[in-house]
PDB file of C-alpha atoms in Angstrom:
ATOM      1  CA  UNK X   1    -146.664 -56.839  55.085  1.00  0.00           C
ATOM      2  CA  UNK X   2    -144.999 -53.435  55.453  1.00  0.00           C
ATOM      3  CA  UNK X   3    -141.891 -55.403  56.833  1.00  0.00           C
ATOM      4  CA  UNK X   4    -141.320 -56.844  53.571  1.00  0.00           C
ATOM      5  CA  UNK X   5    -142.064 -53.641  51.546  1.00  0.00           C
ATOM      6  CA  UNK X   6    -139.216 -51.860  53.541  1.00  0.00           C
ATOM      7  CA  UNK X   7    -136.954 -54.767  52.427  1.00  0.00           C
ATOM      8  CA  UNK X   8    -138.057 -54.909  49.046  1.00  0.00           C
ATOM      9  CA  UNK X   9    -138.643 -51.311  47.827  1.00  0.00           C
ATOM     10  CA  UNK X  10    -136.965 -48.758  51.194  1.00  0.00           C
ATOM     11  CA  UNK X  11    -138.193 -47.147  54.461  1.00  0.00           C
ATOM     12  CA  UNK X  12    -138.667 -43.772  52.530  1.00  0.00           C
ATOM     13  CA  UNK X  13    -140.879 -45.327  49.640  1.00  0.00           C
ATOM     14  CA  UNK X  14    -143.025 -47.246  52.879  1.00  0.00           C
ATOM     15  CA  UNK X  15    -143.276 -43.732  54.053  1.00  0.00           C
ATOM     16  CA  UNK X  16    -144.080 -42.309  50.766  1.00  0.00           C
ATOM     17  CA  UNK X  17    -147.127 -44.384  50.353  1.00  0.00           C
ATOM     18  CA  UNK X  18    -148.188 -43.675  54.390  1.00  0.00           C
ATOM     19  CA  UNK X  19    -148.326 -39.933  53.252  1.00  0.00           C
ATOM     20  CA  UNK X  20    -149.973 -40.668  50.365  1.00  0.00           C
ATOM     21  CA  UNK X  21    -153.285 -40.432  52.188  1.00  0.00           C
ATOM     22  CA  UNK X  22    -155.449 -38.206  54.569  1.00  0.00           C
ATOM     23  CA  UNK X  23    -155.313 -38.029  57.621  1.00  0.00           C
ATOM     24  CA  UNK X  24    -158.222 -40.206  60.067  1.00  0.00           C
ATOM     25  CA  UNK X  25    -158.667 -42.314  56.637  1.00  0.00           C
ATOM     26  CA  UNK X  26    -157.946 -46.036  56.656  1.00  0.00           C
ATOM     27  CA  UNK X  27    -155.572 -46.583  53.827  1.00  0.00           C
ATOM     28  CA  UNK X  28    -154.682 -50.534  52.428  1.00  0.00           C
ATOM     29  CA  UNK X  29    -151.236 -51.205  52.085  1.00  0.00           C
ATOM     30  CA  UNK X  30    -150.448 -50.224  48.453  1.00  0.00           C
ATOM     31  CA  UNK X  31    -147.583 -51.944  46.206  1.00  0.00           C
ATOM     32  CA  UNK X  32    -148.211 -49.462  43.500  1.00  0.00           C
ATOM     33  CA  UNK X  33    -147.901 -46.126  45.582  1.00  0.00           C
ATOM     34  CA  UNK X  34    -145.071 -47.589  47.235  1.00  0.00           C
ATOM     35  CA  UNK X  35    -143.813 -48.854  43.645  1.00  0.00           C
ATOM     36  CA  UNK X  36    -144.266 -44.949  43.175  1.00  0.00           C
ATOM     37  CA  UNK X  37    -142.394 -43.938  46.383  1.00  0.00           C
ATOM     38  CA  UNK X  38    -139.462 -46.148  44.690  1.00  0.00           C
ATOM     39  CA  UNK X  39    -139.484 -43.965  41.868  1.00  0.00           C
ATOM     40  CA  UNK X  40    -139.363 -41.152  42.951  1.00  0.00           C
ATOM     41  CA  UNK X  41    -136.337 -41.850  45.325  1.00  0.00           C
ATOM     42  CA  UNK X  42    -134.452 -42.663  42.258  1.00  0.00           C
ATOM     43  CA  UNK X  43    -135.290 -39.671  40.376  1.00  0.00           C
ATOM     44  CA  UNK X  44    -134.839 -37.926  43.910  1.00  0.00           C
ATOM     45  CA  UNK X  45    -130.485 -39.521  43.698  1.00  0.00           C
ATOM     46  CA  UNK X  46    -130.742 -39.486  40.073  1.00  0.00           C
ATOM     47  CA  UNK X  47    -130.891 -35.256  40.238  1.00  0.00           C
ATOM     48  CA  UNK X  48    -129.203 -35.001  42.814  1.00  0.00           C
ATOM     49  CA  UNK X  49    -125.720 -36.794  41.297  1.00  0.00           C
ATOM     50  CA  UNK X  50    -126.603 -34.425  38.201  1.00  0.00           C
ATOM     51  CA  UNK X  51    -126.490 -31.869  40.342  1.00  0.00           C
ATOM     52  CA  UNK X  52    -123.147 -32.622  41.962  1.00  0.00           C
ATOM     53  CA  UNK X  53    -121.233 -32.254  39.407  1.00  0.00           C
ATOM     54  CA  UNK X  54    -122.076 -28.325  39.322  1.00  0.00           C
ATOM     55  CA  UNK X  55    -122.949 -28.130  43.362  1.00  0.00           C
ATOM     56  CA  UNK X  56    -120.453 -29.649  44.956  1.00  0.00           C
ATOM     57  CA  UNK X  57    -118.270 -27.042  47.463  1.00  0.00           C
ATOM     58  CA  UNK X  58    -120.661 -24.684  45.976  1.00  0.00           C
ATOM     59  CA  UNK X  59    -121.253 -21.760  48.424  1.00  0.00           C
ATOM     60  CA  UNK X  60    -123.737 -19.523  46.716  1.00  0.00           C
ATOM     61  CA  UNK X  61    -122.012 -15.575  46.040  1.00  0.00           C
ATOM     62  CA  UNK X  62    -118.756 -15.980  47.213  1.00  0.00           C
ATOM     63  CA  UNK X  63    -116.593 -13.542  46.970  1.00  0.00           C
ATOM     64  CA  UNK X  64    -114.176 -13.492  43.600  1.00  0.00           C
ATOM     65  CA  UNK X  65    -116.661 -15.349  42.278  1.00  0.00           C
ATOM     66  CA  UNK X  66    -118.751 -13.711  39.206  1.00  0.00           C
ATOM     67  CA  UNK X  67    -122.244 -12.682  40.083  1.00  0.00           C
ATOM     68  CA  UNK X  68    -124.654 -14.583  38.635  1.00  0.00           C
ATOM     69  CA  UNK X  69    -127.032 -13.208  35.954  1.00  0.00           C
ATOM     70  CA  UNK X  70    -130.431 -14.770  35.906  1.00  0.00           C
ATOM     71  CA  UNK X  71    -131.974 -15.914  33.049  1.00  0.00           C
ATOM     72  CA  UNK X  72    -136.315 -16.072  32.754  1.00  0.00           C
ATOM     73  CA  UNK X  73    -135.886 -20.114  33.129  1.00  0.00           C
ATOM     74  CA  UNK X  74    -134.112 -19.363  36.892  1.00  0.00           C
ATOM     75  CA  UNK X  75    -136.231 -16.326  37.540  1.00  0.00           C
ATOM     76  CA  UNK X  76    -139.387 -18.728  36.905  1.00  0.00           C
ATOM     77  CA  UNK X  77    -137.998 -21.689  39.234  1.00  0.00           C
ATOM     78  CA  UNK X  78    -137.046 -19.813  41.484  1.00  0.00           C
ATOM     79  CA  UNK X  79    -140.204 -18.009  41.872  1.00  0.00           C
ATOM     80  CA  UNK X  80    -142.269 -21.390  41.778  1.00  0.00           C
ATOM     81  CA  UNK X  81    -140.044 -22.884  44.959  1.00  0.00           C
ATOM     82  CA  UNK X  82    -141.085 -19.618  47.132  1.00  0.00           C
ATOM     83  CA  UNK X  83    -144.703 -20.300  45.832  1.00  0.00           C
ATOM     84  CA  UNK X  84    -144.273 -24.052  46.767  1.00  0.00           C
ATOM     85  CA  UNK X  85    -142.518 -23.175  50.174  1.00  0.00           C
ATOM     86  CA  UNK X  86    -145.475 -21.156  51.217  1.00  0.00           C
ATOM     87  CA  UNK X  87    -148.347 -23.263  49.909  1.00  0.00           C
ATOM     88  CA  UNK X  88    -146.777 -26.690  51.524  1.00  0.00           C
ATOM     89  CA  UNK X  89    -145.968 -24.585  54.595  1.00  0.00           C
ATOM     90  CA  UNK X  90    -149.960 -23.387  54.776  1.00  0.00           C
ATOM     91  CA  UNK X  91    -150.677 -27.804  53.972  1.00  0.00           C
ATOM     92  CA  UNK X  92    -148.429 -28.499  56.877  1.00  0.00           C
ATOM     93  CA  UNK X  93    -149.785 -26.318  59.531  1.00  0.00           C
ATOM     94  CA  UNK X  94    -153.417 -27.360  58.516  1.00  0.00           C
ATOM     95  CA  UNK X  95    -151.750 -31.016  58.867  1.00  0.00           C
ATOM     96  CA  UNK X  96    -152.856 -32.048  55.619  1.00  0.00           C
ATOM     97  CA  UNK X  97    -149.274 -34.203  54.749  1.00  0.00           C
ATOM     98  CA  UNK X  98    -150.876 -36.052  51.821  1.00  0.00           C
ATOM     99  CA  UNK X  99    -151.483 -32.597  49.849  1.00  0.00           C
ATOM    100  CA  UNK X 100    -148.016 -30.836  50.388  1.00  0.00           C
ATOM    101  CA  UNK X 101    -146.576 -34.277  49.671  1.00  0.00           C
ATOM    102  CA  UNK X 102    -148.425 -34.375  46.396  1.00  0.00           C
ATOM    103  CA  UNK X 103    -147.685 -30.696  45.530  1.00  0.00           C
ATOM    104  CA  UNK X 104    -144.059 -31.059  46.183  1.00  0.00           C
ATOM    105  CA  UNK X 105    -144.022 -33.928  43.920  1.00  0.00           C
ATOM    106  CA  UNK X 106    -145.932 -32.225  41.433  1.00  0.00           C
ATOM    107  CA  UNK X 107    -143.000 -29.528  41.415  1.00  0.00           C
ATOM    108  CA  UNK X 108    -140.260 -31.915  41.533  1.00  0.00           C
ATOM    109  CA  UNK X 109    -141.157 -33.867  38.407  1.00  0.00           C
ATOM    110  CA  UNK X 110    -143.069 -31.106  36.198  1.00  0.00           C
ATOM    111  CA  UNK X 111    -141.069 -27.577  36.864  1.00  0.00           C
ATOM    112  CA  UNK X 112    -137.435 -29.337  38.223  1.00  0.00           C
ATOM    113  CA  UNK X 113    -136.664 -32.614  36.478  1.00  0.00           C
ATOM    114  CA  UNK X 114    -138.567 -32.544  33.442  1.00  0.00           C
ATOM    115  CA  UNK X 115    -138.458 -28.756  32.698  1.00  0.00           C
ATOM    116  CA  UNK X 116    -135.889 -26.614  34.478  1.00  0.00           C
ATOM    117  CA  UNK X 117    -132.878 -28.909  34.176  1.00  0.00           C
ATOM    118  CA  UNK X 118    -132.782 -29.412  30.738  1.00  0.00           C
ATOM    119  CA  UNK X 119    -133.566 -25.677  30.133  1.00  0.00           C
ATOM    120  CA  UNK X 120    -130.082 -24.700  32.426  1.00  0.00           C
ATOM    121  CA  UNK X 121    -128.302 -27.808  31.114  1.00  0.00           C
ATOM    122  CA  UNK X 122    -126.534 -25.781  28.429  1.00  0.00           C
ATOM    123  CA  UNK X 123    -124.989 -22.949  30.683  1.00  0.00           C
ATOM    124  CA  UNK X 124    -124.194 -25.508  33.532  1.00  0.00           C
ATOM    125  CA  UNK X 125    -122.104 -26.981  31.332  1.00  0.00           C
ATOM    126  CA  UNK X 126    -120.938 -23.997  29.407  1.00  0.00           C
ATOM    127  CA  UNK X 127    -118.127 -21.619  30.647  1.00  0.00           C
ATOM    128  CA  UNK X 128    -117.424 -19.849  33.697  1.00  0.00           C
ATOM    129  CA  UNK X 129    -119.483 -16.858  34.482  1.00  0.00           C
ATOM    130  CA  UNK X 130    -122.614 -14.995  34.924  1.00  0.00           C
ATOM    131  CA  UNK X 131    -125.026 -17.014  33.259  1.00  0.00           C
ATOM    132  CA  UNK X 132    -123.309 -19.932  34.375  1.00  0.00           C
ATOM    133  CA  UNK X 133    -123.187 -18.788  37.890  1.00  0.00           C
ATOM    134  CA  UNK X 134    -126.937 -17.850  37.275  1.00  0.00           C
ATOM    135  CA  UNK X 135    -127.921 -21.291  36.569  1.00  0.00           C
ATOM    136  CA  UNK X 136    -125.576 -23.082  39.811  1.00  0.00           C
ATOM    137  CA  UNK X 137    -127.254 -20.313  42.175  1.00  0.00           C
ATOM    138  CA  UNK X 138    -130.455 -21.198  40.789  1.00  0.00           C
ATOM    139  CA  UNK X 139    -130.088 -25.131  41.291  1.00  0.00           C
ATOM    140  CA  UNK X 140    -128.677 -24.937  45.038  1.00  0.00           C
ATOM    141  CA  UNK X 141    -131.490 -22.664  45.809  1.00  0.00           C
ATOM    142  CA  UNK X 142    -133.993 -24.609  44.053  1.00  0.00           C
ATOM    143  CA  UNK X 143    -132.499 -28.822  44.817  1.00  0.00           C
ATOM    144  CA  UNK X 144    -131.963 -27.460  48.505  1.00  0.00           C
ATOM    145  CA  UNK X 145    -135.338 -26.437  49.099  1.00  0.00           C
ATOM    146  CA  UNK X 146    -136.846 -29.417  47.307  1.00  0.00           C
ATOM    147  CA  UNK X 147    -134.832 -31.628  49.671  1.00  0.00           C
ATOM    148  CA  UNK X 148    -136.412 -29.850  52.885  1.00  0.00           C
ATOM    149  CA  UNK X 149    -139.923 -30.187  51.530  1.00  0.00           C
ATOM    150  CA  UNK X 150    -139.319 -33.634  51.085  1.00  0.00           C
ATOM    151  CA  UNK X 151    -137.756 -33.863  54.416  1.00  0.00           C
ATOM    152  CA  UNK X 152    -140.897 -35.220  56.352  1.00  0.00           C
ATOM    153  CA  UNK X 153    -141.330 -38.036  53.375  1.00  0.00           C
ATOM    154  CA  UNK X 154    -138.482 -39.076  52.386  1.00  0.00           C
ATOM    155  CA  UNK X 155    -136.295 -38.705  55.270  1.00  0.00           C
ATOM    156  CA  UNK X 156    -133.364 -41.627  54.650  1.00  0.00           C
ATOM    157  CA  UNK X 157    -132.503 -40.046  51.161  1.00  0.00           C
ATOM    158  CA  UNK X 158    -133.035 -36.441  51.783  1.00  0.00           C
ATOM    159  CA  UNK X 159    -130.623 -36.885  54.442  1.00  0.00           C
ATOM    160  CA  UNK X 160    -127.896 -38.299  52.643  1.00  0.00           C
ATOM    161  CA  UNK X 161    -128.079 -35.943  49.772  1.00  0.00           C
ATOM    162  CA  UNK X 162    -128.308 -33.407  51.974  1.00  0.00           C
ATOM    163  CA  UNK X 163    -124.867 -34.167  53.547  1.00  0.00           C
ATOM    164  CA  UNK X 164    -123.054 -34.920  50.399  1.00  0.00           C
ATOM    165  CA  UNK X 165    -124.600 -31.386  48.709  1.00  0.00           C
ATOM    166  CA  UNK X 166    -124.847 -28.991  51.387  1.00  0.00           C
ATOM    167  CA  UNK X 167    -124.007 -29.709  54.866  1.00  0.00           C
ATOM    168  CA  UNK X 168    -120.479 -28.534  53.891  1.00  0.00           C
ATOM    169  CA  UNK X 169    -121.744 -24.768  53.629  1.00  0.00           C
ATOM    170  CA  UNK X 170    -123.556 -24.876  56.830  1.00  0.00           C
ATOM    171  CA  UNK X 171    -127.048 -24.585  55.226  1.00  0.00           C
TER     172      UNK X 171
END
């Protein structure tokens, strides 16, 4: 019963699986997607705690503060989110939920998780400066985003990360 999925797995993985199909389509109740949904959660807190470390009272080009200098990893991720913000935007307004769901997880795993943080790892950590400021502009712009797309989905844990990231620069 969906009850008891909430209770075992969370609301937000319940919701996951609910988006996980078309619209007007019957869909049966699903541990595995939901199982899924779980995962993804995690992963979801799992970047975003990474992330803190470097994003926390982060306000992107503030003044004293270096300007960041852009490596071809942050140029590329950043590109990819504008190309995922328009193409989940078109899914949206054509009300198909289960596709922009799917490519926003698609992006989120392949081109954020698995790819793009360990490729800006190294300056994250690294010293103070351009390239470092590069790679912290690139994240906020890139984990923020993510969050919003995931917004509709995933609302519980967008929310909070949101608040503990982000709500402090007014974005």
């Amino acid at each position: 019963a969906p009850l008891e999925m909430i209770e075992r797995y969370s609301a937000d993985a319940v919701r996951y699986w609910a988006a996980s199909t078309g619209t007007g389509k019957d869909a049966v109740i699903s541990e595995e997607k939901i199982q899924m949904g779980a995962r993804l959660v995690t992963k979801l807190w799992n970047v975003a705690r990474f992330s803190e470390t470097f994003l926390k009272d982060y306000i992107p080009q503030q003044p004293g503060a270096p300007a960041p200098q852009f490596t071809p990893a942050d140029r590329w991720i950043m590109a990819r989110i504008q190309q995922l913000i328009r193409y989940a935007t078109r899914l949206l307004q054509e009300y198909d939920y289960a596709a922009a769901k799917s490519e926003t997880e698609n992006f989120f795993w392949r081109d954020l998780a698995d790819n793009y943080l360990e490729m800006c790892k190294q300056r994250l950590y690294g010293e103070a400066g351009p390239l470092r400021e590069g790679a912290r502009y690139a994240l906020h712009l890139v984990l923020l985003n993510t969050l919003k797309l995931f917004a509709p989905f995933l609302p519980y844990v967008t929310e909070e990360i949101y608040q503990g990231l982000f709500a402090a620069g007014g974005e």
